mmCIF file of C-alpha atoms in Angstrom:
data_model
loop_
_atom_site.group_PDB
_atom_site.id
_atom_site.type_symbol
_atom_site.label_atom_id
_atom_site.label_comp_id
_atom_site.label_asym_id
_atom_site.label_seq_id
_atom_site.Cartn_x
_atom_site.Cartn_y
_atom_site.Cartn_z
ATOM 1 C CA UNK A 1418 -36.212 16.597 107.527
ATOM 2 C CA UNK A 1419 -36.249 13.732 105.057
ATOM 3 C CA UNK A 1420 -36.330 16.172 102.101
ATOM 4 C CA UNK A 1421 -33.411 18.184 103.496
ATOM 5 C CA UNK A 1422 -31.323 15.082 103.975
ATOM 6 C CA UNK A 1423 -32.002 13.926 100.434
ATOM 7 C CA UNK A 1424 -30.848 17.297 99.080
ATOM 8 C CA UNK A 1425 -27.537 17.119 100.901
ATOM 9 C CA UNK A 1426 -26.933 13.576 99.596
ATOM 10 C CA UNK A 1427 -27.641 14.603 96.011
ATOM 11 C CA UNK A 1428 -25.354 17.649 96.302
ATOM 12 C CA UNK A 1429 -22.575 15.475 97.691
ATOM 13 C CA UNK A 1430 -22.972 13.034 94.808
ATOM 14 C CA UNK A 1431 -22.824 15.862 92.235
ATOM 15 C CA UNK A 1432 -19.667 17.275 93.805
ATOM 16 C CA UNK A 1433 -18.096 13.798 93.873
ATOM 17 C CA UNK A 1434 -18.921 13.225 90.218
ATOM 18 C CA UNK A 1435 -17.381 16.597 89.271
ATOM 19 C CA UNK A 1436 -14.220 15.779 91.157
ATOM 20 C CA UNK A 1437 -13.999 12.384 89.441
ATOM 21 C CA UNK A 1438 -14.480 14.014 85.996
ATOM 22 C CA UNK A 1439 -11.814 16.657 86.629
ATOM 23 C CA UNK A 1440 -9.379 13.988 87.777
ATOM 24 C CA UNK A 1441 -10.066 11.953 84.646
ATOM 25 C CA UNK A 1442 -9.473 14.924 82.351
ATOM 26 C CA UNK A 1443 -6.254 15.853 84.118
ATOM 27 C CA UNK A 1444 -4.981 12.306 83.865
ATOM 28 C CA UNK A 1445 -5.937 12.096 80.174
ATOM 29 C CA UNK A 1446 -4.146 15.395 79.332
ATOM 30 C CA UNK A 1447 -1.054 14.179 81.138
ATOM 31 C CA UNK A 1448 -1.118 10.964 79.124
ATOM 32 C CA UNK A 1449 -1.551 12.893 75.844
ATOM 33 C CA UNK A 1450 1.411 15.169 76.615
ATOM 34 C CA UNK A 1451 3.516 12.163 77.490
ATOM 35 C CA UNK A 1452 2.487 10.427 74.282
ATOM 36 C CA UNK A 1453 3.278 13.549 72.236
ATOM 37 C CA UNK A 1454 6.631 13.867 73.932
ATOM 38 C CA UNK A 1455 7.311 10.205 73.230
ATOM 39 C CA UNK A 1456 6.318 10.562 69.561
ATOM 40 C CA UNK A 1457 8.505 13.638 69.257
ATOM 41 C CA UNK A 1458 11.463 11.757 70.594
ATOM 42 C CA UNK A 1459 10.702 8.765 68.387
ATOM 43 C CA UNK A 1460 10.281 10.818 65.096
ATOM 44 C CA UNK A 1461 13.490 12.834 64.334
ATOM 45 C CA UNK A 1462 13.581 15.828 61.916
ATOM 46 C CA UNK A 1463 13.562 15.011 58.180
ATOM 47 C CA UNK A 1464 16.907 13.950 56.724
ATOM 48 C CA UNK A 1465 18.502 15.952 53.906
ATOM 49 C CA UNK A 1466 21.712 15.823 51.907
ATOM 50 C CA UNK A 1467 23.625 18.989 51.161
ATOM 51 C CA UNK A 1468 26.133 20.208 48.618
ATOM 52 C CA UNK A 1469 28.508 23.140 48.448
ATOM 53 C CA UNK A 1470 28.518 25.733 45.624
ATOM 54 C CA UNK A 1471 31.578 25.618 43.406
ATOM 55 C CA UNK A 1472 33.224 28.891 42.401
ATOM 56 C CA UNK A 1473 33.528 29.300 38.632
ATOM 57 C CA UNK A 1474 36.990 30.025 37.191
ATOM 58 C CA UNK A 1475 38.080 33.632 36.731
ATOM 59 C CA UNK A 1476 37.988 33.053 32.974
ATOM 60 C CA UNK A 1477 35.068 32.443 30.674
ATOM 61 C CA UNK A 1478 35.080 30.536 27.399
ATOM 62 C CA UNK A 1479 32.645 31.211 24.597
ATOM 63 C CA UNK A 1480 32.371 29.724 21.102
ATOM 64 C CA UNK A 1481 31.379 32.090 18.311
ATOM 65 C CA UNK A 1482 31.073 31.847 14.517
ATOM 66 C CA UNK A 1483 33.674 33.619 12.417
ATOM 67 C CA UNK A 1484 34.657 34.260 8.803
ATOM 68 C CA UNK A 1485 38.169 33.824 7.434
ATOM 69 C CA UNK A 1486 39.288 36.307 4.781
ATOM 70 C CA UNK A 1487 42.474 36.944 2.865
ATOM 71 C CA UNK A 1488 44.917 39.492 4.173
ATOM 72 C CA UNK A 1489 44.004 41.511 1.082
ATOM 73 C CA UNK A 1490 41.065 40.686 -1.185
ATOM 74 C CA UNK A 1491 40.584 42.753 -4.322
ATOM 75 C CA UNK A 1492 37.445 42.370 -6.462
ATOM 76 C CA UNK A 1493 38.522 43.485 -9.939
ATOM 77 C CA UNK A 1494 36.213 45.307 -12.360
ATOM 78 C CA UNK A 1495 36.684 46.533 -15.911
ATOM 79 C CA UNK A 1496 37.402 50.221 -16.465
ATOM 80 C CA UNK A 1497 36.238 50.058 -20.094
ATOM 81 C CA UNK A 1498 33.234 48.632 -21.927
ATOM 82 C CA UNK A 1499 33.816 45.790 -24.341
ATOM 83 C CA UNK A 1500 33.919 42.044 -24.847
ATOM 84 C CA UNK A 1501 36.255 39.550 -23.198
ATOM 85 C CA UNK A 1502 38.862 38.735 -25.821
ATOM 86 C CA UNK A 1503 40.711 36.117 -23.742
ATOM 87 C CA UNK A 1504 41.313 35.208 -20.101
ATOM 88 C CA UNK A 1505 44.674 33.825 -18.971
ATOM 89 C CA UNK A 1506 44.347 33.074 -15.243
ATOM 90 C CA UNK A 1507 41.904 30.632 -13.691
ATOM 91 C CA UNK A 1508 40.719 29.695 -10.204
ATOM 92 C CA UNK A 1509 43.572 28.940 -7.824
ATOM 93 C CA UNK A 1510 46.321 30.311 -10.065
ATOM 94 C CA UNK A 1511 49.158 32.111 -8.306
ATOM 95 C CA UNK A 1512 49.826 35.506 -9.824
ATOM 96 C CA UNK A 1513 52.388 38.273 -9.478
ATOM 97 C CA UNK A 1514 51.615 41.963 -9.410
ATOM 98 C CA UNK A 1515 51.145 43.143 -13.016
ATOM 99 C CA UNK A 1516 50.348 39.716 -14.493
ATOM 100 C CA UNK A 1517 47.722 39.858 -17.247
ATOM 101 C CA UNK A 1518 44.527 38.170 -16.097
ATOM 102 C CA UNK A 1519 42.412 38.870 -19.199
ATOM 103 C CA UNK A 1520 42.108 41.114 -22.259
ATOM 104 C CA UNK A 1521 39.074 43.062 -23.410
ATOM 105 C CA UNK A 1522 38.182 43.953 -26.991
ATOM 106 C CA UNK A 1523 36.860 47.534 -27.090
ATOM 107 C CA UNK A 1524 35.619 48.495 -30.580
ATOM 108 C CA UNK A 1525 33.839 51.630 -29.321
ATOM 109 C CA UNK A 1526 36.899 52.852 -27.465
ATOM 110 C CA UNK A 1527 39.136 52.107 -30.450
ATOM 111 C CA UNK A 1528 36.844 54.178 -32.699
ATOM 112 C CA UNK A 1529 36.903 57.052 -30.213
ATOM 113 C CA UNK A 1530 40.683 56.849 -30.166
ATOM 114 C CA UNK A 1531 40.960 57.086 -33.948
ATOM 115 C CA UNK A 1532 38.558 60.026 -34.021
ATOM 116 C CA UNK A 1533 40.473 61.823 -31.266
ATOM 117 C CA UNK A 1534 43.753 61.415 -33.120
ATOM 118 C CA UNK A 1535 42.163 62.741 -36.325
ATOM 119 C CA UNK A 1536 40.701 65.711 -34.446
ATOM 120 C CA UNK A 1537 44.097 66.401 -32.933
ATOM 121 C CA UNK A 1538 45.725 66.382 -36.340
ATOM 122 C CA UNK A 1539 43.103 68.770 -37.741
ATOM 123 C CA UNK A 1540 43.435 71.164 -34.792
ATOM 124 C CA UNK A 1541 47.205 71.172 -35.079
ATOM 125 C CA UNK A 1542 46.917 72.208 -38.747
ATOM 126 C CA UNK A 1543 44.535 75.011 -37.802
ATOM 127 C CA UNK A 1544 46.883 76.111 -35.062
ATOM 128 C CA UNK A 1545 49.794 76.145 -37.494
ATOM 129 C CA UNK A 1546 47.838 78.295 -39.933
ATOM 130 C CA UNK A 1547 46.810 80.710 -37.173
ATOM 131 C CA UNK A 1548 50.399 80.919 -35.985
ATOM 132 C CA UNK A 1549 51.739 81.744 -39.473
ATOM 133 C CA UNK A 1550 49.026 84.358 -40.071
ATOM 134 C CA UNK A 1551 49.626 86.040 -36.739
ATOM 135 C CA UNK A 1552 53.386 86.202 -37.276
ATOM 136 C CA UNK A 1553 52.938 87.798 -40.717
ATOM 137 C CA UNK A 1554 50.619 90.491 -39.399
ATOM 138 C CA UNK A 1555 52.940 91.201 -36.510
ATOM 139 C CA UNK A 1556 55.795 91.688 -39.030
ATOM 140 C CA UNK A 1557 53.699 94.318 -40.862
ATOM 141 C CA UNK A 1558 52.937 96.266 -37.682
ATOM 142 C CA UNK A 1559 55.815 98.711 -38.206
ATOM 143 C CA UNK A 1560 54.570 99.589 -41.711
ATOM 144 C CA UNK A 1561 51.078 100.404 -40.524
ATOM 145 C CA UNK A 1562 49.758 98.412 -43.482
ATOM 146 C CA UNK A 1563 47.503 96.399 -41.169
ATOM 147 C CA UNK A 1564 45.358 97.796 -38.422
ATOM 148 C CA UNK A 1565 46.246 97.056 -34.804
ATOM 149 C CA UNK A 1566 42.797 95.513 -34.387
ATOM 150 C CA UNK A 1567 43.506 92.883 -37.041
ATOM 151 C CA UNK A 1568 46.836 92.029 -35.478
ATOM 152 C CA UNK A 1569 45.256 91.612 -32.022
ATOM 153 C CA UNK A 1570 42.486 89.392 -33.422
ATOM 154 C CA UNK A 1571 44.963 87.087 -35.139
ATOM 155 C CA UNK A 1572 47.135 86.874 -32.017
ATOM 156 C CA UNK A 1573 44.145 85.820 -29.934
ATOM 157 C CA UNK A 1574 43.021 83.402 -32.631
ATOM 158 C CA UNK A 1575 46.470 81.781 -32.559
ATOM 159 C CA UNK A 1576 46.244 81.399 -28.759
ATOM 160 C CA UNK A 1577 42.763 79.895 -29.073
ATOM 161 C CA UNK A 1578 43.997 77.316 -31.582
ATOM 162 C CA UNK A 1579 46.929 76.539 -29.288
ATOM 163 C CA UNK A 1580 44.529 75.876 -26.392
ATOM 164 C CA UNK A 1581 42.328 73.688 -28.592
ATOM 165 C CA UNK A 1582 45.392 71.728 -29.667
ATOM 166 C CA UNK A 1583 46.390 71.118 -26.049
ATOM 167 C CA UNK A 1584 42.824 69.979 -25.211
ATOM 168 C CA UNK A 1585 42.854 67.599 -28.166
ATOM 169 C CA UNK A 1586 46.229 66.223 -27.069
ATOM 170 C CA UNK A 1587 44.886 65.646 -23.541
ATOM 171 C CA UNK A 1588 41.823 63.873 -24.906
ATOM 172 C CA UNK A 1589 44.048 61.513 -26.849
ATOM 173 C CA UNK A 1590 46.129 60.849 -23.726
ATOM 174 C CA UNK A 1591 42.967 60.132 -21.719
ATOM 175 C CA UNK A 1592 41.776 57.612 -24.269
ATOM 176 C CA UNK A 1593 45.241 56.052 -24.382
ATOM 177 C CA UNK A 1594 45.051 55.655 -20.612
ATOM 178 C CA UNK A 1595 41.720 53.813 -20.937
ATOM 179 C CA UNK A 1596 43.187 51.691 -23.708
ATOM 180 C CA UNK A 1597 45.678 50.516 -21.105
ATOM 181 C CA UNK A 1598 42.728 49.126 -19.116
ATOM 182 C CA UNK A 1599 41.949 46.730 -21.936
ATOM 183 C CA UNK A 1600 44.362 44.441 -20.104
ATOM 184 C CA UNK A 1601 43.131 43.283 -16.691
ATOM 185 C CA UNK A 1602 46.183 43.146 -14.409
ATOM 186 C CA UNK A 1603 46.770 41.542 -11.015
ATOM 187 C CA UNK A 1604 47.020 44.281 -8.342
ATOM 188 C CA UNK A 1605 49.436 42.328 -6.094
ATOM 189 C CA UNK A 1606 50.986 38.925 -5.536
ATOM 190 C CA UNK A 1607 48.288 36.457 -4.583
ATOM 191 C CA UNK A 1608 45.887 33.757 -5.673
ATOM 192 C CA UNK A 1609 42.927 34.005 -8.027
ATOM 193 C CA UNK A 1610 39.931 33.045 -5.890
ATOM 194 C CA UNK A 1611 37.228 34.133 -8.371
ATOM 195 C CA UNK A 1612 36.891 34.224 -12.152
ATOM 196 C CA UNK A 1613 33.479 35.382 -13.316
ATOM 197 C CA UNK A 1614 34.140 35.875 -17.030
ATOM 198 C CA UNK A 1615 34.350 33.837 -20.200
ATOM 199 C CA UNK A 1616 35.403 34.711 -23.725
ATOM 200 C CA UNK A 1617 32.772 36.886 -25.405
ATOM 201 C CA UNK A 1618 31.169 38.218 -22.206
ATOM 202 C CA UNK A 1619 30.076 41.845 -22.297
ATOM 203 C CA UNK A 1620 31.733 43.783 -19.500
ATOM 204 C CA UNK A 1621 31.710 47.395 -18.335
ATOM 205 C CA UNK A 1622 32.664 49.503 -15.348
ATOM 206 C CA UNK A 1623 29.691 47.939 -13.518
ATOM 207 C CA UNK A 1624 31.040 44.428 -13.990
ATOM 208 C CA UNK A 1625 30.199 41.396 -16.088
ATOM 209 C CA UNK A 1626 26.887 42.205 -17.763
ATOM 210 C CA UNK A 1627 26.561 38.679 -19.206
ATOM 211 C CA UNK A 1628 26.523 36.833 -15.862
ATOM 212 C CA UNK A 1629 23.273 34.852 -15.310
ATOM 213 C CA UNK A 1630 23.395 35.724 -11.583
ATOM 214 C CA UNK A 1631 23.437 39.469 -12.156
ATOM 215 C CA UNK A 1632 26.260 41.951 -12.532
ATOM 216 C CA UNK A 1633 29.457 40.583 -10.985
ATOM 217 C CA UNK A 1634 33.107 41.514 -10.756
ATOM 218 C CA UNK A 1635 35.521 39.982 -13.265
ATOM 219 C CA UNK A 1636 38.119 38.536 -10.895
ATOM 220 C CA UNK A 1637 38.980 38.430 -7.207
ATOM 221 C CA UNK A 1638 42.614 38.147 -6.160
ATOM 222 C CA UNK A 1639 43.514 37.463 -2.526
ATOM 223 C CA UNK A 1640 46.660 37.329 -0.424
ATOM 224 C CA UNK A 1641 46.504 33.988 1.395
ATOM 225 C CA UNK A 1642 49.982 33.868 2.971
ATOM 226 C CA UNK A 1643 48.392 35.671 5.909
ATOM 227 C CA UNK A 1644 44.708 35.585 6.832
ATOM 228 C CA UNK A 1645 42.266 37.646 8.856
ATOM 229 C CA UNK A 1646 39.466 36.265 11.028
ATOM 230 C CA UNK A 1647 36.358 38.393 11.626
ATOM 231 C CA UNK A 1648 34.248 37.672 14.727
ATOM 232 C CA UNK A 1649 31.328 39.530 16.296
ATOM 233 C CA UNK A 1650 32.156 39.450 20.007
ATOM 234 C CA UNK A 1651 29.527 40.178 22.718
ATOM 235 C CA UNK A 1652 29.867 43.396 24.665
ATOM 236 C CA UNK A 1653 30.848 41.767 27.973
ATOM 237 C CA UNK A 1654 34.060 40.480 26.372
ATOM 238 C CA UNK A 1655 35.015 43.823 24.844
ATOM 239 C CA UNK A 1656 37.214 45.127 27.706
ATOM 240 C CA UNK A 1657 39.234 41.889 27.837
ATOM 241 C CA UNK A 1658 40.235 41.755 24.168
ATOM 242 C CA UNK A 1659 43.754 43.112 23.807
ATOM 243 C CA UNK A 1660 47.088 42.541 22.107
ATOM 244 C CA UNK A 1661 48.585 39.174 22.971
ATOM 245 C CA UNK A 1662 45.251 37.353 23.224
ATOM 246 C CA UNK A 1663 44.957 34.154 21.169
ATOM 247 C CA UNK A 1664 41.916 32.098 20.196
ATOM 248 C CA UNK A 1665 41.420 28.475 19.178
ATOM 249 C CA UNK A 1666 39.806 28.050 15.774
ATOM 250 C CA UNK A 1667 38.381 25.003 14.021
ATOM 251 C CA UNK A 1668 37.138 24.789 10.446
ATOM 252 C CA UNK A 1669 34.853 22.155 8.901
ATOM 253 C CA UNK A 1670 37.530 20.875 6.510
ATOM 254 C CA UNK A 1671 39.864 20.073 9.452
ATOM 255 C CA UNK A 1672 37.522 19.119 12.325
ATOM 256 C CA UNK A 1673 40.287 17.483 14.405
ATOM 257 C CA UNK A 1674 42.830 20.271 14.023
ATOM 258 C CA UNK A 1675 43.037 23.521 15.969
ATOM 259 C CA UNK A 1676 44.505 26.727 14.599
ATOM 260 C CA UNK A 1677 45.790 29.515 16.831
ATOM 261 C CA UNK A 1678 44.865 33.042 15.728
ATOM 262 C CA UNK A 1679 46.329 36.163 17.350
ATOM 263 C CA UNK A 1680 44.398 39.294 18.250
ATOM 264 C CA UNK A 1681 44.843 42.077 15.694
ATOM 265 C CA UNK A 1682 42.320 44.821 16.439
ATOM 266 C CA UNK A 1683 38.762 45.575 17.565
ATOM 267 C CA UNK A 1684 36.278 48.080 16.195
ATOM 268 C CA UNK A 1685 35.769 49.765 19.590
ATOM 269 C CA UNK A 1686 32.132 50.173 18.671
ATOM 270 C CA UNK A 1687 29.112 47.987 19.472
ATOM 271 C CA UNK A 1688 26.493 47.417 16.818
ATOM 272 C CA UNK A 1689 23.187 48.734 18.259
ATOM 273 C CA UNK A 1690 21.192 45.789 16.923
ATOM 274 C CA UNK A 1691 23.375 42.985 18.295
ATOM 275 C CA UNK A 1692 25.516 44.695 20.974
ATOM 276 C CA UNK A 1693 28.576 43.051 19.474
ATOM 277 C CA UNK A 1694 31.898 44.464 18.313
ATOM 278 C CA UNK A 1695 33.717 43.383 15.160
ATOM 279 C CA UNK A 1696 36.997 41.832 16.265
ATOM 280 C CA UNK A 1697 39.805 40.795 13.917
ATOM 281 C CA UNK A 1698 42.384 38.067 14.521
ATOM 282 C CA UNK A 1699 45.225 36.969 12.231
ATOM 283 C CA UNK A 1700 47.329 33.923 11.409
ATOM 284 C CA UNK A 1701 50.334 33.176 9.182
ATOM 285 C CA UNK A 1702 49.276 30.780 6.434
ATOM 286 C CA UNK A 1703 52.475 30.146 4.511
ATOM 287 C CA UNK A 1704 51.459 26.580 3.661
ATOM 288 C CA UNK A 1705 48.067 27.812 2.376
ATOM 289 C CA UNK A 1706 46.258 25.238 4.534
ATOM 290 C CA UNK A 1707 43.409 27.596 5.334
ATOM 291 C CA UNK A 1708 41.367 29.167 2.563
ATOM 292 C CA UNK A 1709 39.659 32.554 2.478
ATOM 293 C CA UNK A 1710 35.912 32.362 2.845
ATOM 294 C CA UNK A 1711 36.019 29.489 5.337
ATOM 295 C CA UNK A 1712 33.490 29.304 8.158
ATOM 296 C CA UNK A 1713 35.197 29.062 11.531
ATOM 297 C CA UNK A 1714 34.227 28.207 15.074
ATOM 298 C CA UNK A 1715 36.148 30.514 17.378
ATOM 299 C CA UNK A 1716 36.729 29.620 21.015
ATOM 300 C CA UNK A 1717 37.575 32.707 23.046
ATOM 301 C CA UNK A 1718 38.795 32.434 26.634
ATOM 302 C CA UNK A 1719 39.009 35.759 28.431
ATOM 303 C CA UNK A 1720 39.383 36.820 32.084
ATOM 304 C CA UNK A 1721 36.177 38.033 33.692
ATOM 305 C CA UNK A 1722 35.662 39.896 36.940
ATOM 306 C CA UNK A 1723 32.639 38.284 38.604
ATOM 307 C CA UNK A 1724 31.683 36.175 41.618
ATOM 308 C CA UNK A 1725 29.663 33.272 40.254
ATOM 309 C CA UNK A 1726 29.061 29.741 41.490
ATOM 310 C CA UNK A 1727 27.774 26.489 40.076
ATOM 311 C CA UNK A 1728 25.445 24.009 41.739
ATOM 312 C CA UNK A 1729 23.520 20.881 40.725
ATOM 313 C CA UNK A 1730 20.321 21.371 38.789
ATOM 314 C CA UNK A 1731 18.547 19.123 41.336
ATOM 315 C CA UNK A 1732 19.026 21.742 44.087
ATOM 316 C CA UNK A 1733 16.939 24.361 42.296
ATOM 317 C CA UNK A 1734 13.602 25.354 43.834
ATOM 318 C CA UNK A 1735 11.087 26.891 41.440
ATOM 319 C CA UNK A 1736 8.847 29.572 42.911
ATOM 320 C CA UNK A 1737 6.269 31.800 41.272
ATOM 321 C CA UNK A 1738 8.312 34.976 41.599
ATOM 322 C CA UNK A 1739 11.888 33.753 41.242
ATOM 323 C CA UNK A 1740 14.245 30.801 41.365
ATOM 324 C CA UNK A 1741 15.438 29.872 44.844
ATOM 325 C CA UNK A 1742 17.626 27.417 46.726
ATOM 326 C CA UNK A 1743 17.121 25.949 50.178
ATOM 327 C CA UNK A 1744 20.182 26.441 52.393
ATOM 328 C CA UNK A 1745 20.858 25.496 56.000
ATOM 329 C CA UNK A 1746 21.499 27.922 58.817
ATOM 330 C CA UNK A 1747 24.082 27.240 61.512
ATOM 331 C CA UNK A 1748 21.478 25.397 63.619
ATOM 332 C CA UNK A 1749 20.386 23.221 60.653
ATOM 333 C CA UNK A 1750 17.186 25.067 59.844
ATOM 334 C CA UNK A 1751 15.853 25.674 56.346
ATOM 335 C CA UNK A 1752 16.236 29.098 54.760
ATOM 336 C CA UNK A 1753 15.214 29.924 51.187
ATOM 337 C CA UNK A 1754 17.414 32.313 49.165
ATOM 338 C CA UNK A 1755 16.661 33.972 45.839
ATOM 339 C CA UNK A 1756 19.258 33.454 43.128
ATOM 340 C CA UNK A 1757 20.018 34.912 39.690
ATOM 341 C CA UNK A 1758 20.825 32.267 37.075
ATOM 342 C CA UNK A 1759 23.319 33.232 34.372
ATOM 343 C CA UNK A 1760 23.722 29.888 32.590
ATOM 344 C CA UNK A 1761 21.601 26.736 32.580
ATOM 345 C CA UNK A 1762 22.716 23.317 31.315
ATOM 346 C CA UNK A 1763 21.348 19.800 31.710
ATOM 347 C CA UNK A 1764 23.111 19.067 34.988
ATOM 348 C CA UNK A 1765 24.756 22.254 36.245
ATOM 349 C CA UNK A 1766 23.403 25.745 36.945
ATOM 350 C CA UNK A 1767 25.614 28.804 37.017
ATOM 351 C CA UNK A 1768 24.408 31.352 39.571
ATOM 352 C CA UNK A 1769 25.448 34.989 39.155
ATOM 353 C CA UNK A 1770 23.968 36.340 42.408
ATOM 354 C CA UNK A 1771 22.536 34.918 45.626
ATOM 355 C CA UNK A 1772 25.131 32.328 46.709
ATOM 356 C CA UNK A 1773 28.274 32.393 48.799
ATOM 357 C CA UNK A 1774 31.068 29.857 49.134
ATOM 358 C CA UNK A 1775 29.994 28.927 52.681
ATOM 359 C CA UNK A 1776 26.391 28.060 51.824
ATOM 360 C CA UNK A 1777 25.149 24.535 52.512
ATOM 361 C CA UNK A 1778 22.604 23.847 49.783
ATOM 362 C CA UNK A 1779 19.947 21.158 50.241
ATOM 363 C CA UNK A 1780 20.071 18.764 47.311
ATOM 364 C CA UNK A 1781 16.717 17.455 46.055
ATOM 365 C CA UNK A 1782 14.702 19.445 48.617
ATOM 366 C CA UNK A 1783 11.266 18.086 49.503
ATOM 367 C CA UNK A 1784 8.182 20.135 48.698
ATOM 368 C CA UNK A 1785 7.154 19.704 52.333
ATOM 369 C CA UNK A 1786 10.094 21.747 53.623
ATOM 370 C CA UNK A 1787 9.139 25.162 54.927
ATOM 371 C CA UNK A 1788 11.095 28.206 56.030
ATOM 372 C CA UNK A 1789 12.633 27.574 59.465
ATOM 373 C CA UNK A 1790 12.061 23.783 59.502
ATOM 374 C CA UNK A 1791 14.549 21.790 61.541
ATOM 375 C CA UNK A 1792 16.349 19.125 59.532
ATOM 376 C CA UNK A 1793 19.217 16.720 59.999
ATOM 377 C CA UNK A 1794 22.061 16.319 57.523
ATOM 378 C CA UNK A 1795 23.030 12.858 56.342
ATOM 379 C CA UNK A 1796 25.536 11.557 53.854
ATOM 380 C CA UNK A 1797 24.862 9.045 51.109
ATOM 381 C CA UNK A 1798 26.576 5.701 50.793
ATOM 382 C CA UNK A 1799 28.019 4.415 47.562
ATOM 383 C CA UNK A 1800 24.681 2.700 46.905
ATOM 384 C CA UNK A 1801 22.835 6.025 47.279
ATOM 385 C CA UNK A 1802 21.332 5.130 50.673
ATOM 386 C CA UNK A 1803 21.550 7.400 53.757
ATOM 387 C CA UNK A 1804 24.275 6.431 56.220
ATOM 388 C CA UNK A 1805 23.188 5.787 59.787
ATOM 389 C CA UNK A 1806 25.817 8.193 61.085
ATOM 390 C CA UNK A 1807 24.721 11.799 60.762
ATOM 391 C CA UNK A 1808 27.044 14.533 59.629
ATOM 392 C CA UNK A 1809 25.950 18.073 60.315
ATOM 393 C CA UNK A 1810 29.333 19.734 60.299
ATOM 394 C CA UNK A 1811 31.005 18.336 57.172
ATOM 395 C CA UNK A 1812 28.366 17.714 54.501
ATOM 396 C CA UNK A 1813 29.365 15.794 51.439
ATOM 397 C CA UNK A 1814 28.943 17.207 47.990
ATOM 398 C CA UNK A 1815 26.591 15.394 45.634
ATOM 399 C CA UNK A 1816 27.575 17.330 42.569
#
């Protein structure tokens, strides 16, 4: 009896202790949930500032190097071999078409000319003798004193001498034509921009053989009243280059002055190595301010058909696979978008693909932000501090 009563007491105590433990755990869990709920209410989502992407203009400006050349530029070479007897035009001289630039002494050509004239005189004498002989034999044909074979031979001999005389005359004319090249003449009205000869220099059809820098031309004459500008333009600008387009040009000698060149023509062919097309512009240069051979910086502004946006560099998120930006959804949650960057500067990034005008981009996103995180949008005061009043509908731009 006593043992049975003790067992029931112990069992009752065990049950009571279990009930007390379960009540304690239930009360503790309730307190933890309340504390978590309180902490959640006390700690709001992280604050972020946002910016809007800015659409780039429908035109694009690019600065390229260019070379200015004369409207016409003629490198002049000798047509005969000889020595420079005298030069008459120097660098910068204005010349008219046909003006004598220099004279060449040609002793070899002069000797050939004298020999050709002597040969012509000798052949003419032979032709005269053959003509007289043939006429005499022809006169004796009716008497049968001379065979027909002899007459025919003399007639053909006379024709041969006549042909030789004509060939000798042509040779003399050819040499006379080359003698005319002893005078170096200006091909058109222009300015002498190169003189590579001095008195006594040996020159030939190849150029000045006495030049220390190798064989060179004798003169270069250029038309500078109107100039051409040669530019290698990238392929993406090719379709937008057309008549009526103008470009701004600066040259080192006039750094504060801009010159307006007009479009002239384009090669309509891209160089395989550079994917550029040779494009030519022109300008009237009546005052001769610009000089041929000048280096030029050419600023081309052309319309482009693309949807690109700019954003601050600080909004960029670097990932292993691609560049991204963190944007906000309609319920202010974080969403990462891949972007394609077309131009990168110190402060601004130009994005070719991945953005739209309605995107709200998180500026200076924290590394702790994850996809789908809830955030709250704040604006910055003039001192750069977050304002106490939140703004989730009209974010300010921090560009």
